[in-house]
Amino acid sequence: MDNILHVVNGDSTAKILKESNIQGDILVWHEMLCEGPLDKEVGSDTFWMNRYNFFKNEFNVERLEYFDKTIKKIVQLEDLEGVNEVVLWFEYDLFCQINLLATCSYLLKNYRKDVTYSLVCVGYEKGKDKLQTLSDYTSEEYPKLLENKIKITKANLEFTDKCWEVYVKNNKEELQNYKFKNPKFWYLPKAIEQHLKRFPLENGLNEIQNKILQIIQANSFSEKEIVRELLLWQNAETVYGFGDLQYFNYLKKLSDYYQVKDEIYSLNKLGKSKI
């Protein structure tokens, strides 16, 4: 009997996968590598220290919690003894695509000839008005997704490893010029295009920061209402794929540009000068 390891993009996917009764163990990739300091060598001491410090400083996540939820799970990919196939379950957005690059880079570092590597990556679907996430499918539909999986070769892993290296460098010119196109990773170029919009514009702020100031200027919103509006904008016009915690953090870091009275945000003089 095949021993399959499913590496999934989050808890919601893991839940649906369990309900589908698809054979195999499930490993949840609990990271958000589209944010914070990185290191080319996924799984190295420097990599983990960078990530721990980021989560501690930005989200007050303690070392033990990060170890239990993230490191303890991910390092299982270093030893695939007895595993016949690794299936990666990810989505089209920037959040998932960067995690996917890191996962593939890590798998290459620990590559085994006796393991088959496969990818289930959702997004465009004929007849659907919007891009699909893994949460848009029912447990009854997951076997069909698995049936349409894409085989990932060592050469494919080497491609993602180079893409990961370019992303970690985060040089705008190199990101613009590098050829991220690959038929196995169809959504990657669009995700990188989205990432490039996080570089500062002429006013010193990036697309997300400018959008936050625009929302504050146009409305009388509380913190939660601003983040709700950001999520609506994200889903309609971007492929960031961020969670609400990331947007709460973006808003907090823009405190020099607004004031809050009775929980309602408004731009100050500096904020208005950026619009």
PDB file of C-alpha atoms in Angstrom:
ATOM      1  CA  MET A   1       0.000   0.000   0.000  1.00  0.00           C
ATOM      2  CA  ASP A   2       1.270   3.456  -0.922  1.00  0.00           C
ATOM      3  CA  ASN A   3       2.285   5.715   1.950  1.00  0.00           C
ATOM      4  CA  ILE A   4       1.263   9.238   0.926  1.00  0.00           C
ATOM      5  CA  LEU A   5       2.120  12.487   2.708  1.00  0.00           C
ATOM      6  CA  HIS A   6      -0.125  15.449   1.920  1.00  0.00           C
ATOM      7  CA  VAL A   7       1.426  18.870   2.579  1.00  0.00           C
ATOM      8  CA  VAL A   8      -1.425  21.371   2.767  1.00  0.00           C
ATOM      9  CA  ASN A   9      -1.633  25.160   2.878  1.00  0.00           C
ATOM     10  CA  GLY A  10      -3.725  25.507   6.040  1.00  0.00           C
ATOM     11  CA  ASP A  11      -6.025  24.012   8.654  1.00  0.00           C
ATOM     12  CA  SER A  12      -9.192  24.443   6.580  1.00  0.00           C
ATOM     13  CA  THR A  13      -7.699  22.382   3.745  1.00  0.00           C
ATOM     14  CA  ALA A  14      -6.538  19.748   6.235  1.00  0.00           C
ATOM     15  CA  LYS A  15     -10.068  19.481   7.639  1.00  0.00           C
ATOM     16  CA  ILE A  16     -11.664  18.992   4.216  1.00  0.00           C
ATOM     17  CA  LEU A  17      -8.951  16.522   3.198  1.00  0.00           C
ATOM     18  CA  LYS A  18      -9.598  14.432   6.327  1.00  0.00           C
ATOM     19  CA  GLU A  19     -13.330  14.438   5.598  1.00  0.00           C
ATOM     20  CA  SER A  20     -12.660  13.247   2.040  1.00  0.00           C
ATOM     21  CA  ASN A  21     -11.238   9.945   3.313  1.00  0.00           C
ATOM     22  CA  ILE A  22      -8.337  10.260   0.868  1.00  0.00           C
ATOM     23  CA  GLN A  23      -5.520   7.952   1.944  1.00  0.00           C
ATOM     24  CA  GLY A  24      -2.414   9.425   3.547  1.00  0.00           C
ATOM     25  CA  ASP A  25      -0.978  11.513   6.380  1.00  0.00           C
ATOM     26  CA  ILE A  26      -1.462  15.288   6.493  1.00  0.00           C
ATOM     27  CA  LEU A  27       1.159  17.927   7.270  1.00  0.00           C
ATOM     28  CA  VAL A  28      -0.001  21.548   7.542  1.00  0.00           C
ATOM     29  CA  TRP A  29       2.518  24.156   6.347  1.00  0.00           C
ATOM     30  CA  HIS A  30       1.957  26.743   9.077  1.00  0.00           C
ATOM     31  CA  GLU A  31       3.959  29.670   7.725  1.00  0.00           C
ATOM     32  CA  MET A  32       3.505  32.943   5.835  1.00  0.00           C
ATOM     33  CA  LEU A  33       6.790  33.388   4.018  1.00  0.00           C
ATOM     34  CA  CYS A  34       5.419  36.260   1.952  1.00  0.00           C
ATOM     35  CA  GLU A  35       6.071  38.376   5.071  1.00  0.00           C
ATOM     36  CA  GLY A  36       9.142  38.944   7.191  1.00  0.00           C
ATOM     37  CA  PRO A  37      12.871  38.105   6.978  1.00  0.00           C
ATOM     38  CA  LEU A  38      13.938  34.978   5.115  1.00  0.00           C
ATOM     39  CA  ASP A  39      16.969  32.841   4.392  1.00  0.00           C
ATOM     40  CA  LYS A  40      17.759  30.951   1.198  1.00  0.00           C
ATOM     41  CA  GLU A  41      18.337  27.714   3.129  1.00  0.00           C
ATOM     42  CA  VAL A  42      14.869  26.661   4.252  1.00  0.00           C
ATOM     43  CA  GLY A  43      15.131  24.754   7.514  1.00  0.00           C
ATOM     44  CA  SER A  44      18.535  26.149   8.492  1.00  0.00           C
ATOM     45  CA  ASP A  45      19.152  27.592  11.957  1.00  0.00           C
ATOM     46  CA  THR A  46      19.276  31.094  10.456  1.00  0.00           C
ATOM     47  CA  PHE A  47      15.986  30.510   8.662  1.00  0.00           C
ATOM     48  CA  TRP A  48      14.181  29.396  11.818  1.00  0.00           C
ATOM     49  CA  MET A  49      15.684  32.162  13.956  1.00  0.00           C
ATOM     50  CA  ASN A  50      14.585  34.791  11.418  1.00  0.00           C
ATOM     51  CA  ARG A  51      11.080  33.373  11.383  1.00  0.00           C
ATOM     52  CA  TYR A  52      10.775  32.988  15.138  1.00  0.00           C
ATOM     53  CA  ASN A  53      11.910  36.573  15.748  1.00  0.00           C
ATOM     54  CA  PHE A  54       9.472  37.824  13.122  1.00  0.00           C
ATOM     55  CA  PHE A  55       6.468  36.068  14.668  1.00  0.00           C
ATOM     56  CA  LYS A  56       7.530  37.093  18.169  1.00  0.00           C
ATOM     57  CA  ASN A  57       7.982  40.767  17.267  1.00  0.00           C
ATOM     58  CA  GLU A  58       5.030  41.143  14.906  1.00  0.00           C
ATOM     59  CA  PHE A  59       2.410  38.790  16.358  1.00  0.00           C
ATOM     60  CA  ASN A  60       3.658  38.020  19.872  1.00  0.00           C
ATOM     61  CA  VAL A  61       3.985  34.301  19.112  1.00  0.00           C
ATOM     62  CA  GLU A  62       6.116  32.560  21.730  1.00  0.00           C
ATOM     63  CA  ARG A  63       9.038  30.313  20.799  1.00  0.00           C
ATOM     64  CA  LEU A  64       7.360  27.098  22.054  1.00  0.00           C
ATOM     65  CA  GLU A  65       4.149  27.840  20.178  1.00  0.00           C
ATOM     66  CA  TYR A  66       6.046  28.480  16.941  1.00  0.00           C
ATOM     67  CA  PHE A  67       8.077  25.306  17.420  1.00  0.00           C
ATOM     68  CA  ASP A  68       5.004  23.135  18.046  1.00  0.00           C
ATOM     69  CA  LYS A  69       2.858  24.606  15.296  1.00  0.00           C
ATOM     70  CA  THR A  70       5.467  25.156  12.595  1.00  0.00           C
ATOM     71  CA  ILE A  71       9.018  23.837  13.027  1.00  0.00           C
ATOM     72  CA  LYS A  72       7.994  20.486  14.501  1.00  0.00           C
ATOM     73  CA  LYS A  73       5.714  19.841  11.515  1.00  0.00           C
ATOM     74  CA  ILE A  74       7.867  21.148   8.665  1.00  0.00           C
ATOM     75  CA  VAL A  75      11.075  19.329   9.678  1.00  0.00           C
ATOM     76  CA  GLN A  76       9.232  16.060   9.027  1.00  0.00           C
ATOM     77  CA  LEU A  77      10.012  16.719   5.343  1.00  0.00           C
ATOM     78  CA  GLU A  78      13.687  16.095   6.078  1.00  0.00           C
ATOM     79  CA  ASP A  79      13.005  12.395   6.622  1.00  0.00           C
ATOM     80  CA  LEU A  80      10.685  10.819   4.066  1.00  0.00           C
ATOM     81  CA  GLU A  81      11.722   7.255   4.887  1.00  0.00           C
ATOM     82  CA  GLY A  82       8.793   4.974   4.034  1.00  0.00           C
ATOM     83  CA  VAL A  83       6.922   7.685   2.120  1.00  0.00           C
ATOM     84  CA  ASN A  84       6.071   6.815  -1.492  1.00  0.00           C
ATOM     85  CA  GLU A  85       4.511  10.105  -2.566  1.00  0.00           C
ATOM     86  CA  VAL A  86       4.381  13.715  -1.389  1.00  0.00           C
ATOM     87  CA  VAL A  87       1.346  15.663  -2.595  1.00  0.00           C
ATOM     88  CA  LEU A  88       1.432  19.462  -2.255  1.00  0.00           C
ATOM     89  CA  TRP A  89      -1.928  21.245  -1.896  1.00  0.00           C
ATOM     90  CA  PHE A  90      -1.661  24.991  -2.558  1.00  0.00           C
ATOM     91  CA  GLU A  91      -3.534  27.882  -4.183  1.00  0.00           C
ATOM     92  CA  TYR A  92      -2.981  30.601  -6.785  1.00  0.00           C
ATOM     93  CA  ASP A  93      -2.295  33.605  -4.524  1.00  0.00           C
ATOM     94  CA  LEU A  94       0.957  35.244  -3.417  1.00  0.00           C
ATOM     95  CA  PHE A  95       0.630  33.866   0.134  1.00  0.00           C
ATOM     96  CA  CYS A  96       0.441  30.278  -1.140  1.00  0.00           C
ATOM     97  CA  GLN A  97       2.844  30.573  -4.063  1.00  0.00           C
ATOM     98  CA  ILE A  98       5.720  31.765  -1.878  1.00  0.00           C
ATOM     99  CA  ASN A  99       5.057  29.020   0.650  1.00  0.00           C
ATOM    100  CA  LEU A 100       5.000  26.584  -2.278  1.00  0.00           C
ATOM    101  CA  LEU A 101       8.409  27.783  -3.499  1.00  0.00           C
ATOM    102  CA  ALA A 102       9.885  27.308  -0.042  1.00  0.00           C
ATOM    103  CA  THR A 103       8.302  23.867   0.308  1.00  0.00           C
ATOM    104  CA  CYS A 104       9.742  22.755  -3.038  1.00  0.00           C
ATOM    105  CA  SER A 105      13.169  24.176  -2.192  1.00  0.00           C
ATOM    106  CA  TYR A 106      13.102  22.244   1.080  1.00  0.00           C
ATOM    107  CA  LEU A 107      12.034  19.046  -0.697  1.00  0.00           C
ATOM    108  CA  LEU A 108      14.889  19.442  -3.178  1.00  0.00           C
ATOM    109  CA  LYS A 109      17.355  19.759  -0.305  1.00  0.00           C
ATOM    110  CA  ASN A 110      16.030  16.441   1.015  1.00  0.00           C
ATOM    111  CA  TYR A 111      15.275  14.884  -2.374  1.00  0.00           C
ATOM    112  CA  ARG A 112      14.679  11.136  -2.642  1.00  0.00           C
ATOM    113  CA  LYS A 113      14.609   9.211  -5.919  1.00  0.00           C
ATOM    114  CA  ASP A 114      12.166   6.695  -4.465  1.00  0.00           C
ATOM    115  CA  VAL A 115       9.533   9.357  -3.712  1.00  0.00           C
ATOM    116  CA  THR A 116       7.009  10.698  -6.219  1.00  0.00           C
ATOM    117  CA  TYR A 117       6.248  14.418  -5.918  1.00  0.00           C
ATOM    118  CA  SER A 118       2.896  15.847  -7.021  1.00  0.00           C
ATOM    119  CA  LEU A 119       1.065  19.171  -6.944  1.00  0.00           C
ATOM    120  CA  VAL A 120      -2.594  20.114  -6.588  1.00  0.00           C
ATOM    121  CA  CYS A 121      -2.843  23.865  -7.199  1.00  0.00           C
ATOM    122  CA  VAL A 122      -6.251  25.489  -7.626  1.00  0.00           C
ATOM    123  CA  GLY A 123      -7.315  28.828  -9.060  1.00  0.00           C
ATOM    124  CA  TYR A 124      -8.959  29.142 -12.448  1.00  0.00           C
ATOM    125  CA  GLU A 125     -11.843  26.816 -13.153  1.00  0.00           C
ATOM    126  CA  LYS A 126     -14.021  26.794 -16.236  1.00  0.00           C
ATOM    127  CA  GLY A 127     -17.493  28.141 -15.545  1.00  0.00           C
ATOM    128  CA  LYS A 128     -16.497  29.924 -12.324  1.00  0.00           C
ATOM    129  CA  ASP A 129     -16.557  33.733 -12.063  1.00  0.00           C
ATOM    130  CA  LYS A 130     -13.781  33.952  -9.479  1.00  0.00           C
ATOM    131  CA  LEU A 131     -10.553  32.172  -8.716  1.00  0.00           C
ATOM    132  CA  GLN A 132     -11.132  29.125  -6.551  1.00  0.00           C
ATOM    133  CA  THR A 133      -9.472  28.336  -3.242  1.00  0.00           C
ATOM    134  CA  LEU A 134      -9.196  24.870  -1.739  1.00  0.00           C
ATOM    135  CA  SER A 135     -11.922  25.885   0.711  1.00  0.00           C
ATOM    136  CA  ASP A 136     -14.314  26.385  -2.205  1.00  0.00           C
ATOM    137  CA  TYR A 137     -14.377  22.626  -2.819  1.00  0.00           C
ATOM    138  CA  THR A 138     -16.252  20.008  -0.823  1.00  0.00           C
ATOM    139  CA  SER A 139     -14.715  16.847   0.552  1.00  0.00           C
ATOM    140  CA  GLU A 140     -16.584  14.952  -2.188  1.00  0.00           C
ATOM    141  CA  GLU A 141     -14.739  17.027  -4.812  1.00  0.00           C
ATOM    142  CA  TYR A 142     -11.242  16.511  -3.366  1.00  0.00           C
ATOM    143  CA  PRO A 143     -10.682  13.070  -4.982  1.00  0.00           C
ATOM    144  CA  LYS A 144     -11.215  14.716  -8.388  1.00  0.00           C
ATOM    145  CA  LEU A 145      -8.670  17.418  -7.520  1.00  0.00           C
ATOM    146  CA  LEU A 146      -6.217  14.703  -6.535  1.00  0.00           C
ATOM    147  CA  GLU A 147      -6.914  12.816  -9.739  1.00  0.00           C
ATOM    148  CA  ASN A 148      -5.838  15.915 -11.702  1.00  0.00           C
ATOM    149  CA  LYS A 149      -2.599  16.378  -9.758  1.00  0.00           C
ATOM    150  CA  ILE A 150       0.557  17.428 -11.606  1.00  0.00           C
ATOM    151  CA  LYS A 151       3.741  15.365 -11.367  1.00  0.00           C
ATOM    152  CA  ILE A 152       6.713  17.370 -10.089  1.00  0.00           C
ATOM    153  CA  THR A 153      10.151  16.274 -11.289  1.00  0.00           C
ATOM    154  CA  LYS A 154      13.556  17.017  -9.794  1.00  0.00           C
ATOM    155  CA  ALA A 155      14.060  19.584 -12.576  1.00  0.00           C
ATOM    156  CA  ASN A 156      10.824  21.262 -11.476  1.00  0.00           C
ATOM    157  CA  LEU A 157      12.081  21.389  -7.896  1.00  0.00           C
ATOM    158  CA  GLU A 158      15.341  22.912  -9.135  1.00  0.00           C
ATOM    159  CA  PHE A 159      13.328  25.587 -10.973  1.00  0.00           C
ATOM    160  CA  THR A 160      11.409  26.489  -7.808  1.00  0.00           C
ATOM    161  CA  ASP A 161      14.631  26.514  -5.797  1.00  0.00           C
ATOM    162  CA  LYS A 162      16.082  29.174  -8.106  1.00  0.00           C
ATOM    163  CA  CYS A 163      12.826  31.144  -7.980  1.00  0.00           C
ATOM    164  CA  TRP A 164      12.929  30.978  -4.184  1.00  0.00           C
ATOM    165  CA  GLU A 165      16.506  32.293  -4.210  1.00  0.00           C
ATOM    166  CA  VAL A 166      15.472  35.249  -6.379  1.00  0.00           C
ATOM    167  CA  TYR A 167      12.486  35.983  -4.148  1.00  0.00           C
ATOM    168  CA  VAL A 168      14.589  35.879  -0.976  1.00  0.00           C
ATOM    169  CA  LYS A 169      17.047  38.402  -2.455  1.00  0.00           C
ATOM    170  CA  ASN A 170      14.047  40.682  -3.046  1.00  0.00           C
ATOM    171  CA  ASN A 171      15.823  42.845  -5.617  1.00  0.00           C
ATOM    172  CA  LYS A 172      13.140  44.635  -7.612  1.00  0.00           C
ATOM    173  CA  GLU A 173      15.042  44.681 -10.890  1.00  0.00           C
ATOM    174  CA  GLU A 174      15.950  41.010 -10.649  1.00  0.00           C
ATOM    175  CA  LEU A 175      12.362  40.097  -9.781  1.00  0.00           C
ATOM    176  CA  GLN A 176      11.127  42.048 -12.803  1.00  0.00           C
ATOM    177  CA  ASN A 177      13.602  40.423 -15.189  1.00  0.00           C
ATOM    178  CA  TYR A 178      13.658  36.834 -13.962  1.00  0.00           C
ATOM    179  CA  LYS A 179      11.614  34.320 -15.967  1.00  0.00           C
ATOM    180  CA  PHE A 180       9.203  32.798 -13.468  1.00  0.00           C
ATOM    181  CA  LYS A 181       7.108  31.115 -16.168  1.00  0.00           C
ATOM    182  CA  ASN A 182       6.771  27.348 -15.965  1.00  0.00           C
ATOM    183  CA  PRO A 183       3.768  25.245 -17.068  1.00  0.00           C
ATOM    184  CA  LYS A 184       3.855  23.298 -13.796  1.00  0.00           C
ATOM    185  CA  PHE A 185       3.649  26.524 -11.763  1.00  0.00           C
ATOM    186  CA  TRP A 186       1.128  28.460 -13.780  1.00  0.00           C
ATOM    187  CA  TYR A 187       0.143  30.978 -11.090  1.00  0.00           C
ATOM    188  CA  LEU A 188       3.653  31.983 -10.030  1.00  0.00           C
ATOM    189  CA  PRO A 189       4.249  34.879 -12.499  1.00  0.00           C
ATOM    190  CA  LYS A 190       1.025  36.618 -11.438  1.00  0.00           C
ATOM    191  CA  ALA A 191       1.932  36.188  -7.778  1.00  0.00           C
ATOM    192  CA  ILE A 192       5.344  37.779  -8.374  1.00  0.00           C
ATOM    193  CA  GLU A 193       3.666  40.652 -10.239  1.00  0.00           C
ATOM    194  CA  GLN A 194       1.538  41.170  -7.141  1.00  0.00           C
ATOM    195  CA  HIS A 195       4.586  41.086  -4.889  1.00  0.00           C
ATOM    196  CA  LEU A 196       6.236  43.802  -6.978  1.00  0.00           C
ATOM    197  CA  LYS A 197       3.371  46.108  -6.008  1.00  0.00           C
ATOM    198  CA  ARG A 198       4.618  45.915  -2.425  1.00  0.00           C
ATOM    199  CA  PHE A 199       7.653  47.976  -3.371  1.00  0.00           C
ATOM    200  CA  PRO A 200       7.256  51.708  -2.584  1.00  0.00           C
ATOM    201  CA  LEU A 201       5.669  54.050  -5.133  1.00  0.00           C
ATOM    202  CA  GLU A 202       6.618  57.711  -5.645  1.00  0.00           C
ATOM    203  CA  ASN A 203       4.990  58.744  -2.357  1.00  0.00           C
ATOM    204  CA  GLY A 204       7.089  56.204  -0.437  1.00  0.00           C
ATOM    205  CA  LEU A 205       4.199  53.826   0.231  1.00  0.00           C
ATOM    206  CA  ASN A 206       3.287  50.583  -1.512  1.00  0.00           C
ATOM    207  CA  GLU A 207      -0.051  49.507  -2.982  1.00  0.00           C
ATOM    208  CA  ILE A 208      -1.441  48.075   0.259  1.00  0.00           C
ATOM    209  CA  GLN A 209      -0.387  51.072   2.354  1.00  0.00           C
ATOM    210  CA  ASN A 210      -1.893  53.486  -0.165  1.00  0.00           C
ATOM    211  CA  LYS A 211      -5.108  51.488  -0.231  1.00  0.00           C
ATOM    212  CA  ILE A 212      -5.388  51.686   3.546  1.00  0.00           C
ATOM    213  CA  LEU A 213      -5.027  55.473   3.511  1.00  0.00           C
ATOM    214  CA  GLN A 214      -7.592  55.722   0.710  1.00  0.00           C
ATOM    215  CA  ILE A 215     -10.091  53.650   2.708  1.00  0.00           C
ATOM    216  CA  ILE A 216      -9.553  55.808   5.797  1.00  0.00           C
ATOM    217  CA  GLN A 217      -9.978  58.996   3.780  1.00  0.00           C
ATOM    218  CA  ALA A 218     -13.189  57.854   2.070  1.00  0.00           C
ATOM    219  CA  ASN A 219     -14.955  56.427   5.132  1.00  0.00           C
ATOM    220  CA  SER A 220     -15.556  56.733   8.855  1.00  0.00           C
ATOM    221  CA  PHE A 221     -14.442  53.231   9.726  1.00  0.00           C
ATOM    222  CA  SER A 222     -13.243  51.357  12.783  1.00  0.00           C
ATOM    223  CA  GLU A 223     -10.210  49.079  12.675  1.00  0.00           C
ATOM    224  CA  LYS A 224     -12.282  45.976  11.880  1.00  0.00           C
ATOM    225  CA  GLU A 225     -14.230  47.795   9.178  1.00  0.00           C
ATOM    226  CA  ILE A 226     -11.001  48.943   7.499  1.00  0.00           C
ATOM    227  CA  VAL A 227      -9.652  45.380   7.457  1.00  0.00           C
ATOM    228  CA  ARG A 228     -12.977  44.053   6.166  1.00  0.00           C
ATOM    229  CA  GLU A 229     -12.776  46.556   3.299  1.00  0.00           C
ATOM    230  CA  LEU A 230      -9.202  45.500   2.573  1.00  0.00           C
ATOM    231  CA  LEU A 231     -10.232  41.843   2.364  1.00  0.00           C
ATOM    232  CA  LEU A 232     -13.053  42.722  -0.048  1.00  0.00           C
ATOM    233  CA  TRP A 233     -10.622  44.724  -2.196  1.00  0.00           C
ATOM    234  CA  GLN A 234      -8.060  41.929  -2.054  1.00  0.00           C
ATOM    235  CA  ASN A 235     -10.541  39.306  -3.239  1.00  0.00           C
ATOM    236  CA  ALA A 236     -11.907  41.488  -6.036  1.00  0.00           C
ATOM    237  CA  GLU A 237      -8.759  43.114  -7.428  1.00  0.00           C
ATOM    238  CA  THR A 238      -5.609  41.325  -6.245  1.00  0.00           C
ATOM    239  CA  VAL A 239      -4.038  37.909  -5.672  1.00  0.00           C
ATOM    240  CA  TYR A 240      -2.390  38.672  -2.322  1.00  0.00           C
ATOM    241  CA  GLY A 241      -4.340  36.007  -0.426  1.00  0.00           C
ATOM    242  CA  PHE A 242      -3.490  37.561   2.948  1.00  0.00           C
ATOM    243  CA  GLY A 243      -5.330  36.927   6.200  1.00  0.00           C
ATOM    244  CA  ASP A 244      -6.888  39.555   8.427  1.00  0.00           C
ATOM    245  CA  LEU A 245      -3.951  39.457  10.888  1.00  0.00           C
ATOM    246  CA  GLN A 246      -1.612  40.653   8.158  1.00  0.00           C
ATOM    247  CA  TYR A 247      -3.856  43.594   7.356  1.00  0.00           C
ATOM    248  CA  PHE A 248      -4.294  44.516  11.015  1.00  0.00           C
ATOM    249  CA  ASN A 249      -0.481  44.603  11.153  1.00  0.00           C
ATOM    250  CA  TYR A 250      -0.225  46.768   8.022  1.00  0.00           C
ATOM    251  CA  LEU A 251      -2.721  49.202   9.554  1.00  0.00           C
ATOM    252  CA  LYS A 252      -0.870  49.357  12.881  1.00  0.00           C
ATOM    253  CA  LYS A 253       2.390  50.227  11.122  1.00  0.00           C
ATOM    254  CA  LEU A 254       0.772  53.238   9.435  1.00  0.00           C
ATOM    255  CA  SER A 255      -0.017  54.945  12.753  1.00  0.00           C
ATOM    256  CA  ASP A 256       2.027  58.014  11.755  1.00  0.00           C
ATOM    257  CA  TYR A 257      -0.569  58.796   9.096  1.00  0.00           C
ATOM    258  CA  TYR A 258      -3.842  58.705  11.037  1.00  0.00           C
ATOM    259  CA  GLN A 259      -5.555  59.483  14.298  1.00  0.00           C
ATOM    260  CA  VAL A 260      -8.251  57.502  16.115  1.00  0.00           C
ATOM    261  CA  LYS A 261     -11.168  59.037  17.978  1.00  0.00           C
ATOM    262  CA  ASP A 262     -13.992  56.955  19.435  1.00  0.00           C
ATOM    263  CA  GLU A 263     -12.544  53.990  17.511  1.00  0.00           C
ATOM    264  CA  ILE A 264     -12.991  55.808  14.177  1.00  0.00           C
ATOM    265  CA  TYR A 265      -9.919  56.368  11.988  1.00  0.00           C
ATOM    266  CA  SER A 266      -9.158  59.566  10.094  1.00  0.00           C
ATOM    267  CA  LEU A 267      -6.084  60.809   8.269  1.00  0.00           C
ATOM    268  CA  ASN A 268      -3.835  63.407   9.888  1.00  0.00           C
ATOM    269  CA  LYS A 269      -1.931  66.061   7.935  1.00  0.00           C
ATOM    270  CA  LEU A 270       0.867  63.662   7.003  1.00  0.00           C
ATOM    271  CA  GLY A 271      -1.615  61.040   5.854  1.00  0.00           C
ATOM    272  CA  LYS A 272      -3.486  63.519   3.677  1.00  0.00           C
ATOM    273  CA  SER A 273      -0.223  64.576   2.069  1.00  0.00           C
ATOM    274  CA  LYS A 274       0.274  61.012   0.813  1.00  0.00           C
ATOM    275  CA  ILE A 275      -3.052  60.835  -1.012  1.00  0.00           C
TER     276      ILE A 275
END
